[in-house]
Coordinates of C-alpha atoms and ligand atoms in Angstrom, one line a residue:
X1 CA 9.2 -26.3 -6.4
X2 CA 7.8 -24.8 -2.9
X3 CA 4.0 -24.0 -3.1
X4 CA 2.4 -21.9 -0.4
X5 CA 0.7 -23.3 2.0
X6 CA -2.2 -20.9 4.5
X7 CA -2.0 -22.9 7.4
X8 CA 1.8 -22.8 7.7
X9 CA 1.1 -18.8 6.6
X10 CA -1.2 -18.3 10.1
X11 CA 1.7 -19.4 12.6
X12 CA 3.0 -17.2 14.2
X13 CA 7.0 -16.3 15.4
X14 CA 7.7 -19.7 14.2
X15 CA 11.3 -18.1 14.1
X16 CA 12.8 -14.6 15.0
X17 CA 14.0 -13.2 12.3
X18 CA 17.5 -12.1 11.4
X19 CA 18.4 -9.0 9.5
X20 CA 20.7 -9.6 6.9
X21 CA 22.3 -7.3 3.9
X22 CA 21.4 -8.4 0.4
X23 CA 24.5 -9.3 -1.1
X24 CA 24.0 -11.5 -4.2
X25 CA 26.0 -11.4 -7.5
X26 CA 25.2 -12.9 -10.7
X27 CA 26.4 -12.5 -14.0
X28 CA 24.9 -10.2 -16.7
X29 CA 22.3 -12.2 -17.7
X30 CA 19.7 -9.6 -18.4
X31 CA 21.9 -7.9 -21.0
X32 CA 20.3 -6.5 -23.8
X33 CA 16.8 -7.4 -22.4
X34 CA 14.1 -5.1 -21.4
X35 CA 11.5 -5.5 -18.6
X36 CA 8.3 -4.6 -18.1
X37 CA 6.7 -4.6 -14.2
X38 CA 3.1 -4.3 -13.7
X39 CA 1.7 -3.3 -9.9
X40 CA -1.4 -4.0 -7.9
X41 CA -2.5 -3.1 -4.6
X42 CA -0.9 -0.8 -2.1
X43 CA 1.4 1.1 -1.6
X44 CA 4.3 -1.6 -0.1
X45 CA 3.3 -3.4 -3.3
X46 CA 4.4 -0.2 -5.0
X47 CA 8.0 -0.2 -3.1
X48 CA 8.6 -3.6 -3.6
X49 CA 8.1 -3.4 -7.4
X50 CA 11.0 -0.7 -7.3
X51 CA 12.9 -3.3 -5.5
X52 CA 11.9 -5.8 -8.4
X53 CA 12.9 -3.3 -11.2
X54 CA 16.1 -2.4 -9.0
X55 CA 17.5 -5.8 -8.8
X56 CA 16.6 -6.8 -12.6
X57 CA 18.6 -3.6 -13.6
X58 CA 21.9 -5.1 -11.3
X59 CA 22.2 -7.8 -14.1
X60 CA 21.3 -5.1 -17.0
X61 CA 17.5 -5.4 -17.9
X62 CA 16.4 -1.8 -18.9
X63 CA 13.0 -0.8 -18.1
X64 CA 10.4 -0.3 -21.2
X65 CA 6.9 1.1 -21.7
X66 CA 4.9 -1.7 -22.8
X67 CA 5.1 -5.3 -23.0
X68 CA 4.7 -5.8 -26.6
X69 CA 8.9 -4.8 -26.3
X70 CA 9.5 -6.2 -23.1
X71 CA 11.8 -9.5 -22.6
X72 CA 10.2 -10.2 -19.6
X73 CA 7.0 -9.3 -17.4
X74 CA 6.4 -9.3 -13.7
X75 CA 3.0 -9.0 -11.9
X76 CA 3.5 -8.1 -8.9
X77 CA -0.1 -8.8 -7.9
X78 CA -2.5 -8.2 -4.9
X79 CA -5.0 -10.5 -3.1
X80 CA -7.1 -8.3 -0.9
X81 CA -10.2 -8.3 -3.1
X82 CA -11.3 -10.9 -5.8
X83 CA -11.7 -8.6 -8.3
X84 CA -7.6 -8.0 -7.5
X85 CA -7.4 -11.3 -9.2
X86 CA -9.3 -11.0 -12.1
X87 CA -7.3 -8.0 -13.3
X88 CA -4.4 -10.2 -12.9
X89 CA -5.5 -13.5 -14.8
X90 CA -7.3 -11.3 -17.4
X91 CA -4.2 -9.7 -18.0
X92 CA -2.0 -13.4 -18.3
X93 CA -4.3 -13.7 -20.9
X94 CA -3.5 -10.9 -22.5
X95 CA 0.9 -11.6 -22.2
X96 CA -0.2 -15.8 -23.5
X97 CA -1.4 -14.0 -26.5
X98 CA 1.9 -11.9 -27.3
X99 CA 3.5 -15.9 -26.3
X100 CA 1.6 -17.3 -28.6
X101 CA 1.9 -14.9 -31.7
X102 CA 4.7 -12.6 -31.7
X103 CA 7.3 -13.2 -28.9
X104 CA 7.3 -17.0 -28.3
X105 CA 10.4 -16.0 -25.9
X106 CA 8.8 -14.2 -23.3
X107 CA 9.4 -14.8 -19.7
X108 CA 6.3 -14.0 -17.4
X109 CA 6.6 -13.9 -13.7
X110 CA 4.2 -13.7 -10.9
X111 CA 5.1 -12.2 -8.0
X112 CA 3.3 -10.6 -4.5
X113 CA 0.4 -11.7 -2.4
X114 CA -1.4 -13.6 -4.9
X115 CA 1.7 -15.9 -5.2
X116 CA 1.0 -16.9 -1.1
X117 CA -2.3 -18.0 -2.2
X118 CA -2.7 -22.1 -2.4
X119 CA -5.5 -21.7 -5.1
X120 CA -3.7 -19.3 -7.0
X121 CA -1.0 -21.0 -7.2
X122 CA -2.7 -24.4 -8.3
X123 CA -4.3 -22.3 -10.7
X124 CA -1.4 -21.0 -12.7
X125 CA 0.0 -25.1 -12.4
X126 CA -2.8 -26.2 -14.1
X127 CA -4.4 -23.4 -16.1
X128 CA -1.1 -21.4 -16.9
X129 CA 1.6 -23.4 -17.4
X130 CA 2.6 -20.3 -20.2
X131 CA 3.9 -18.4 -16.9
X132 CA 7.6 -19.2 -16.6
X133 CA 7.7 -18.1 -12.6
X134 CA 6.1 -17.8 -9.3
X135 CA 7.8 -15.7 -6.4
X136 CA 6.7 -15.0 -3.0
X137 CA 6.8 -12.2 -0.9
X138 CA 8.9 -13.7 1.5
X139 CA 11.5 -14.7 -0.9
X140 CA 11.6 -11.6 -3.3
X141 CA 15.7 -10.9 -2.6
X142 CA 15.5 -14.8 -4.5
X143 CA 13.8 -13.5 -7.4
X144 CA 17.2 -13.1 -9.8
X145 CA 18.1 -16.9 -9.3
X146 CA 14.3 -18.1 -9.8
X147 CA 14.4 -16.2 -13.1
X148 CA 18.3 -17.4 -14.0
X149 CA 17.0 -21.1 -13.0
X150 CA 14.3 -20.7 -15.3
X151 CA 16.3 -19.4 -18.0
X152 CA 18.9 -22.1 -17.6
X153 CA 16.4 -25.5 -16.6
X154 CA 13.6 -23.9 -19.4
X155 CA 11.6 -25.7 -16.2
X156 CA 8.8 -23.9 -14.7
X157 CA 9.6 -22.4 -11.2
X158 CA 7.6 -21.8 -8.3
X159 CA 9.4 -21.0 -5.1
X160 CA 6.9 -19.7 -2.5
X161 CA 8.2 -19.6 1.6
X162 CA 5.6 -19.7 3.6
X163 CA 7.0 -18.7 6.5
X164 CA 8.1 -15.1 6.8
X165 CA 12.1 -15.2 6.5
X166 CA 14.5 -12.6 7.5
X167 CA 14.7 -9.2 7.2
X168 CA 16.8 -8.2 4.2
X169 CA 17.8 -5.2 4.1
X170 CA 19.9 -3.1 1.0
X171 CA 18.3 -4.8 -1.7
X172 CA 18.6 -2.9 -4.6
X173 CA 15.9 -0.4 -5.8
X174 CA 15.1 1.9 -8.4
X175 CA 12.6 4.6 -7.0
X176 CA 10.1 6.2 -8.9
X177 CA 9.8 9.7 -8.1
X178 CA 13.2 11.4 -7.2
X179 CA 11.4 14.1 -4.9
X180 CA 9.4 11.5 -2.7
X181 CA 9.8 7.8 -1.3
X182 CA 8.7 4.9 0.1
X183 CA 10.7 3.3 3.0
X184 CA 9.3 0.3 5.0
X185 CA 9.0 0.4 7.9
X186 CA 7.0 -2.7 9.2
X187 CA 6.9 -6.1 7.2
X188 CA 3.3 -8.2 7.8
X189 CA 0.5 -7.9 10.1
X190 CA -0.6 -9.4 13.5
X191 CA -4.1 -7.8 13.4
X192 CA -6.0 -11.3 11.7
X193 CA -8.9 -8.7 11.1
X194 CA -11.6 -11.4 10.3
X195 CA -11.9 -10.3 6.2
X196 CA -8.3 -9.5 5.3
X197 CA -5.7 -12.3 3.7
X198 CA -3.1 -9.6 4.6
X199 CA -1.8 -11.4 7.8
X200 CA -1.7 -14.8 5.5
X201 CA 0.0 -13.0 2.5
X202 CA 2.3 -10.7 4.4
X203 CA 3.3 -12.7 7.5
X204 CA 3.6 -11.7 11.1
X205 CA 4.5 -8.5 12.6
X206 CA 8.2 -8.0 11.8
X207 CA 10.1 -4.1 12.6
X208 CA 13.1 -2.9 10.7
X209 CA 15.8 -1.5 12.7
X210 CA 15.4 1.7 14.0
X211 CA 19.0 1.9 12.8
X212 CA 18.4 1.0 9.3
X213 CA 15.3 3.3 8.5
X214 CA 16.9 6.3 9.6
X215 CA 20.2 5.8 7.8
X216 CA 18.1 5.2 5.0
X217 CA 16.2 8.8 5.3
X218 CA 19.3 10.4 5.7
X219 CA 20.6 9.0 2.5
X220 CA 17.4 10.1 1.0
X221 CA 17.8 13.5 2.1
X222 CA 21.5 13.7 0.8
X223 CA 20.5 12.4 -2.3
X224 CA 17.8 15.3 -2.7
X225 CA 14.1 13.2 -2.0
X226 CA 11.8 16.1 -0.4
X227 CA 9.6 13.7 1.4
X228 CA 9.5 10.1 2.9
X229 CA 6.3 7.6 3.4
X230 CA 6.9 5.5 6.0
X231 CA 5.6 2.5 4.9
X232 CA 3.8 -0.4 7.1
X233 CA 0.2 -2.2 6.8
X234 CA -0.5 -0.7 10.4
X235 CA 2.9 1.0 11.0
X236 CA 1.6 2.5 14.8
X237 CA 2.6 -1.1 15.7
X238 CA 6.1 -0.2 14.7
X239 CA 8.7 -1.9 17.3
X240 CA 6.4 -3.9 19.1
X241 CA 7.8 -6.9 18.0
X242 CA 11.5 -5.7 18.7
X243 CA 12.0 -2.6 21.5
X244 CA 10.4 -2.9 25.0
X245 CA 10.6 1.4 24.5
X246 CA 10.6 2.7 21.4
X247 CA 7.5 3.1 19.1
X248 CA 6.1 4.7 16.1
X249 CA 6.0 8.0 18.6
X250 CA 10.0 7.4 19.2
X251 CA 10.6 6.9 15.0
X252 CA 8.7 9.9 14.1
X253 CA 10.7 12.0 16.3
X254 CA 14.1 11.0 15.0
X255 CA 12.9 11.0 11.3
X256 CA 11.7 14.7 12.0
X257 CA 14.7 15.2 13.7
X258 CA 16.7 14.4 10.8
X259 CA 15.1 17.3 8.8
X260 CA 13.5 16.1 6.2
X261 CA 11.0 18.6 4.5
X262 CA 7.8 16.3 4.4
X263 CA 7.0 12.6 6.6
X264 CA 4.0 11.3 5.9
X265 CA 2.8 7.5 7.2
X266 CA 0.5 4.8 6.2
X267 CA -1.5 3.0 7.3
X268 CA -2.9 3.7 10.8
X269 CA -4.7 0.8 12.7
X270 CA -7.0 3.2 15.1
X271 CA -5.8 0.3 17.9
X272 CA -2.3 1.3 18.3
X273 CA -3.1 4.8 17.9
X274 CA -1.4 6.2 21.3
X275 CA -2.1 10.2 22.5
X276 CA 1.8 10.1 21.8
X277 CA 1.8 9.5 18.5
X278 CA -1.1 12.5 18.1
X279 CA 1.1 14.6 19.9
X280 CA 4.2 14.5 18.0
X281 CA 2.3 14.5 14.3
X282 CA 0.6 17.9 16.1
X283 CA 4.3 19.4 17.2
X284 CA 6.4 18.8 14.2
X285 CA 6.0 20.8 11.0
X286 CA 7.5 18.5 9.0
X287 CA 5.3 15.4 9.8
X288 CA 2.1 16.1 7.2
X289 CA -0.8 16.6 8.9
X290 CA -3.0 13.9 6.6
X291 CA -3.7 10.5 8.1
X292 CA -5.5 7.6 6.7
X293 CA -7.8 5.9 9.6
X294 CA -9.4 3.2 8.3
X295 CA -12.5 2.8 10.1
X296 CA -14.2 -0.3 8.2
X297 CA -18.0 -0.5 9.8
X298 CA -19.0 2.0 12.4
X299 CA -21.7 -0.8 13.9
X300 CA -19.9 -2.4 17.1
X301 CA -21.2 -5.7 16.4
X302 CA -19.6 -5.7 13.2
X303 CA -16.9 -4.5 14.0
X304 CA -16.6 -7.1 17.0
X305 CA -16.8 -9.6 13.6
X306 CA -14.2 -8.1 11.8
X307 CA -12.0 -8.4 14.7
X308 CA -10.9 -4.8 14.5
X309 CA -10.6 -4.3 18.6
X310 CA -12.1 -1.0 19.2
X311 CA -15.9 0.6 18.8
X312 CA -17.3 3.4 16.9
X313 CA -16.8 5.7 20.4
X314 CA -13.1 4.4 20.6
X315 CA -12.8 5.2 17.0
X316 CA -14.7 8.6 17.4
X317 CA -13.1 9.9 20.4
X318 CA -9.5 9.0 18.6
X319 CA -10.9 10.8 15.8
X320 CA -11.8 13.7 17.4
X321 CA -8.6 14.2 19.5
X322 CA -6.5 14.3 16.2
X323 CA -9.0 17.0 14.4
X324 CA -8.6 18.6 17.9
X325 CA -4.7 18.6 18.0
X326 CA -3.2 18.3 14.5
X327 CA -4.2 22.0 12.7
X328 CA -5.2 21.6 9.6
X329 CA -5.6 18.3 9.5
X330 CA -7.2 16.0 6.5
X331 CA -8.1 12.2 7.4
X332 CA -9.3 9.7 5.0
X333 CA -10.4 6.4 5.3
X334 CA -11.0 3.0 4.6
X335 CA -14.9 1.7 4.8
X336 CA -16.3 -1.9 3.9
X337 CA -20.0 -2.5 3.1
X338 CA -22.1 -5.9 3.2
X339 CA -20.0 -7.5 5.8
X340 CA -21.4 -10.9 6.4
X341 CA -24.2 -10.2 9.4
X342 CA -24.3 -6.0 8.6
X343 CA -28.0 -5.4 8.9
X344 CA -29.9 -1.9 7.3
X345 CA -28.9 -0.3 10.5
X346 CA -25.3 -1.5 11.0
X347 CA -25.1 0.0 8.0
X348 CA -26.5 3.3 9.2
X349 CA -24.0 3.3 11.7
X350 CA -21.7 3.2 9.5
X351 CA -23.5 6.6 7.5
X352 CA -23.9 8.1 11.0
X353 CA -19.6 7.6 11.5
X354 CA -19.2 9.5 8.5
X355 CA -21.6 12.5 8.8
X356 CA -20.1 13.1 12.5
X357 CA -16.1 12.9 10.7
X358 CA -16.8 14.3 7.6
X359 CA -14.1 12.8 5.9
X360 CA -11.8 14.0 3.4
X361 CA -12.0 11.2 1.6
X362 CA -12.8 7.4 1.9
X363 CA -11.6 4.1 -0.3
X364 CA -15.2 2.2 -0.1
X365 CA -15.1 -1.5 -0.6
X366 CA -17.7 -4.0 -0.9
X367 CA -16.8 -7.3 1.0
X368 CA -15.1 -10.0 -0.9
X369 CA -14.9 -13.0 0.3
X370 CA -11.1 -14.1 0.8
X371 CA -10.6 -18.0 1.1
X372 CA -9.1 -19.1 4.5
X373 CA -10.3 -16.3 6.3
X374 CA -12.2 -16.7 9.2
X375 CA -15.2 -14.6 7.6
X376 CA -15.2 -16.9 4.9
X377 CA -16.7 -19.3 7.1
X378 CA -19.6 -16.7 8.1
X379 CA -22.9 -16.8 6.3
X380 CA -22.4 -14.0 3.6
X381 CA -26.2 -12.3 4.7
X382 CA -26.1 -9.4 1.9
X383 CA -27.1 -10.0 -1.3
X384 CA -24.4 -8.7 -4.4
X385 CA -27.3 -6.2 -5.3
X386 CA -27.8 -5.1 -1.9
X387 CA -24.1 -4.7 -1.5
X388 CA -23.7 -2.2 -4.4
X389 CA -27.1 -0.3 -3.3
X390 CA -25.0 0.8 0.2
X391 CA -22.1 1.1 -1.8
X392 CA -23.6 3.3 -3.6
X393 CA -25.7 5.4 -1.0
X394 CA -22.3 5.3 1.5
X395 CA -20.1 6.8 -1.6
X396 CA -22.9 10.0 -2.1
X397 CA -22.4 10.7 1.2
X398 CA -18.7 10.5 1.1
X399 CA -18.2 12.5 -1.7
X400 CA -19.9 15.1 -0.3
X401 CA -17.9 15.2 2.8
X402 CA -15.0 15.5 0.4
X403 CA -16.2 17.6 -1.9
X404 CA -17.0 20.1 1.3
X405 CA -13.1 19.5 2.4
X406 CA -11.9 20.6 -1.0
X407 CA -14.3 23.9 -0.7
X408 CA -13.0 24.8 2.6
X409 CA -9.3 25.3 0.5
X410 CA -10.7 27.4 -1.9
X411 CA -8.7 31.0 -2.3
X412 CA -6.3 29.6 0.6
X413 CA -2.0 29.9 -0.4
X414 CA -0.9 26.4 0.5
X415 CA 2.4 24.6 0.0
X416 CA 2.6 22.1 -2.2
X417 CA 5.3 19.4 -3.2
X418 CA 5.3 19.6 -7.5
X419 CA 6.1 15.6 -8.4
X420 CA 5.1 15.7 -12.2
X421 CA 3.8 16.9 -15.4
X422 CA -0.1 17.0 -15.0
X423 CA -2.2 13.9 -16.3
X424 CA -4.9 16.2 -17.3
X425 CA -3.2 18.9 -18.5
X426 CA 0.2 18.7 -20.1
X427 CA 0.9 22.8 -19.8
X428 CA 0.4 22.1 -15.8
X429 CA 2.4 20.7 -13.2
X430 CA 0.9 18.5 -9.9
X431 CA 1.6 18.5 -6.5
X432 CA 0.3 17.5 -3.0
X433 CA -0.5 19.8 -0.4
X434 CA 0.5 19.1 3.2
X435 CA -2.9 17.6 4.4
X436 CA -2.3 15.3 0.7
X437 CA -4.6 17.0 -1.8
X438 CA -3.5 16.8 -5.4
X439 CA -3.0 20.0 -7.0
X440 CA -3.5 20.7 -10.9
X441 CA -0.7 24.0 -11.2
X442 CA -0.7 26.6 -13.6
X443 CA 3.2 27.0 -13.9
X444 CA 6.4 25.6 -15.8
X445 CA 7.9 22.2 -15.2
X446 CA 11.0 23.8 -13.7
X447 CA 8.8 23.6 -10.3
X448 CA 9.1 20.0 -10.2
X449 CA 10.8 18.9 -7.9
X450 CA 10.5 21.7 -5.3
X451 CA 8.3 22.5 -2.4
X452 CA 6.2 26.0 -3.4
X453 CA 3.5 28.3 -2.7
X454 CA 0.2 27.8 -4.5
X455 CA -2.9 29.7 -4.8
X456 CA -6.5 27.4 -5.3
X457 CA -8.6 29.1 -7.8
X458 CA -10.8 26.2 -8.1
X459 CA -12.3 22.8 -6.3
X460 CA -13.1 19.3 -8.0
X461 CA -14.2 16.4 -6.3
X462 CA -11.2 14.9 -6.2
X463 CA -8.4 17.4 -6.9
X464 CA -8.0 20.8 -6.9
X465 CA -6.6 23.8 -9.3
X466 CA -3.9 26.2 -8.0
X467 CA -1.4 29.0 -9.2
X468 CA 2.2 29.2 -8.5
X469 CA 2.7 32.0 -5.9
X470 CA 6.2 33.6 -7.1
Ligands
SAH1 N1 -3.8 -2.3 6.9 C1 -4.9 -1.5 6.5 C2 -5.6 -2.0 5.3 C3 -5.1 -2.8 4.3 S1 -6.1 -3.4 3.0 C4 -5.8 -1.4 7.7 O1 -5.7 -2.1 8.7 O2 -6.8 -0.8 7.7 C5 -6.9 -1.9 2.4 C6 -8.4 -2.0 2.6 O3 -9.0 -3.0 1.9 C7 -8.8 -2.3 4.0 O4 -8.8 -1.2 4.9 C8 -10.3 -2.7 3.8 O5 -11.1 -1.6 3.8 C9 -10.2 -3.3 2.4 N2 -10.3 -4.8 2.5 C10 -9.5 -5.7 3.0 N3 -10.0 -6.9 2.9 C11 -11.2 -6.8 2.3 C12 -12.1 -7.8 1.8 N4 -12.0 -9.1 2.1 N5 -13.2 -7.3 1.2 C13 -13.4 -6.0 1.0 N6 -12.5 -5.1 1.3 C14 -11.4 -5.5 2.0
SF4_2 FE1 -5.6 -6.5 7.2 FE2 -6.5 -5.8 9.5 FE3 -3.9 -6.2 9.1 FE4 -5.1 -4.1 8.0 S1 -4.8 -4.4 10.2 S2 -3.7 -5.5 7.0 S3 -7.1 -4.9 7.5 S4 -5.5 -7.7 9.1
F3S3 FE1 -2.8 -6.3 -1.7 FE2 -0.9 -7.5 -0.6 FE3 -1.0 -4.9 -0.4 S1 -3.0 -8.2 -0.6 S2 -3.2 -4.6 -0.4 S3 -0.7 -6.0 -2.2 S4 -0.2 -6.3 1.1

């Protein structure tokens, strides 16, 4: 058993890592069983539960729709927020009952960011001893021979590293979407903004080889995908930790040069934000003009305790230069309210941020106190009701700002990529534009798939309706 451990998580380049190929066998073991992989959090949460479902299928688990048929269940869970973690020990509930009463044989596992957490993790050895297995995020490419070892001790494991460990690259991986992927770019953060267990949960700063990504996109391409994500959780700090000259800037370039319809990147820390990375989003068609820029508080003295190393004219000035250069841009953004110390008029800084940008969008969060943190040792100064009040007033404002974004694409003829069937509607298709607004399309589901003209006929808060343009 290894249990994580957050002061082992802080250090930093403890050891360099190496980049190795994943190249593990075992037998069948999964034959005749069916899996079931529920996701939280973001998007690299997302990609590494298609790594997940791609390596149980290498020993033949087949994927099912729920878990009343499943042989086994992952959560592949997420940390950032507490309420993150009552979905996921609400829902353990939920999986002991189906133990308990009609499939005494079922293997639960827990795997991402909540498995780095110490109290997490002392909760499912004391509270859950129903769950079978516990994987970190350093040691996913382990997570076949935890789940054998299981299967042939019937013993509990836990196997957390709390040290980031090498960069493995190839493991297997069964996408999603066949039009659009995820490809990492950057494992773990450096940034230790003063809220975020990211840095703990993720480990430090590590690159992939330029090498690797790119080989990977032109595989992509080959095999038909329309669009790539690049994937990082602040991927402007891409090869910082690995080239003395080659950068986010550099990587965009030879991903666009490789010709690719659509590149599209996520997420932006405003601090490594170079003029040369806004240049060459600007120049290149096929690098989507939609950026997420999360901005967090616009009061300097908050942000000076979140740690976040720039000020609301640093952030505005960026802001402005990419509206200035990238045409028809859209940005969205990420805002926290109730920061421990955010006064009534830190938090109209923050309003007055978002009437100068307008954004097309914004994720609002209240702050949730993360343990180990440093701003878990700051006096929390705003009150759960008076949290939800700014919530509340910041997300009026926002929506407005996005609702005004969606008007201005009224009538316009805009590409879009179609990806599925509609939720809404099942005689429509969907799509995302270039600047990422989801489309609702009134056409057959022979457009999926491909990259076509669509009229907007109508605007929603937070989608819009189109017509395929023959
Ligand atoms: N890497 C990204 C964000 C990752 S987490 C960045 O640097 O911006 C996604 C969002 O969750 C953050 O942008 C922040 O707004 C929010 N968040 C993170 N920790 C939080 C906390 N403790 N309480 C409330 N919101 C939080
Ligand atoms: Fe968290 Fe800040 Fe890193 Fe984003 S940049 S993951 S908010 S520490
Ligand atoms: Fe959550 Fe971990 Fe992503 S904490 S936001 S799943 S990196």
């Amino acid at each position: 058993m290894k249990t994580p451990n957050m002061i082992n998580a802080k250090k930093r380049n403890v050891k360099a890592p190496e980049y190795i190929s994943y190249d593990k066998k075992y037998s069948n073991f999964g034959k005749n069983k069916k899996y079931y992989v529920r996701t939280y959090g973001c998007q690299m949460n997302e990609h590494d539960s298609e790594k997940i479902k791609g390596m149980l299928e290498t020993v033949g688990f087949t994927s099912c729709e729920s878990v009343e048929e499943a042989d086994i269940v992952i959560l592949n869970t997420c940390a950032i927020r507490e309420n993150a973690h009552d979905k996921v020990f609400g829902f353990l509930g939920v999986l002991k009952h189906i133990k308990d009463t009609t499939n005494p044989d079922l293997l639960i596992g827990v795997c991402g960011c909540m498995s780095q957490e110490a109290v997490v993790v002392k909760e499912i050895l004391s509270k859950y001893k129903y769950v079978d297995f516990v994987c970190g995020t350093h040691n996913l490419d382990n997570l076949l021979s935890i789940i054998k070892n299981k299967i042939d001790t019937n013993k509990m494991q836990v196997e957390v590293e709390s040290y980031e460990g090498d960069i493995v690259e190839n493991i297997p991986v069964d996408r999603d979407s066949k039009y659009s992927a995820w490809v990492d770019i950057i494992y773990g953060c450096d940034k230790f903004c003063t809220y975020c267990i990211v840095p703990y949960t993720r480990g430090s700063q590590r690159s992939r080889k330029k090498e690797d990504i790119l080989e990977e996109i032109k595989k992509l391409k080959e095999d038909g995908y329309k669009e790539v994500t690049l994937l990082g959780q602040n991927v402007n700090a891409y090869g910082k930790d690995l080239y003395d000259n080659y950068n986010l800037a550099n990587l965009l370039k030879d991903v666009s040069d490789i010709g690719i319809d659509r590149i599209r990147f996520v997420t932006s820390h405003p601090w490594d934000f170079t003029d040369e990375m806004v240049d060459i989003i600007a120049e290149r068609d096929n690098i989507m003009p939609y950026i997420h820029l999360p901005l967090q508080s616009g009061s300097n003295k908050i942000l000076k305790l979140m740690n976040r190393r720039y000020t609301k004219e640093d952030y505005l000035k960026l802001y402005n230069s990419i509206r200035e250069k990238v045409k028809n841009s859209s940005i969205t953004t990420d805002i926290i309210v109730g920061f421990p110390g955010e006064t009534e008029e830190d938090f109209e800084e923050t309003l007055d941020v978002v009437n100068k940008c307008k954004f097309d969008g914004a994720f609002t969060f209240a702050f949730s106190k993360r343990e180990n943190t440093p701003a878990a040792l700051m006096k929390e100064t705003v009150s759960e009701e008076e949290k939800l009040d700014r919530l509340h007033r910041l997300n009026e404002v926002v929506n407005k700002y996005s609702n005004m974004a969606n008007k201005k694409m009224m009538g316009k003829t805009v590409k879009c990529l179609v990806t599925s069937l509609s939720d809404k509607d099942k005689n429509k298709v969907c799509g995302y534009t270039e600047n990422m607004k989801l489309v609702n399309i009134k056409g057959d589901k022979s457009l999926i798939g491909k990259i076509v003209d669509v009229k907007i006929t109508d605007t929603k808060s937070f989608s819009l309706d189109g017509e395929y343009v023959e």
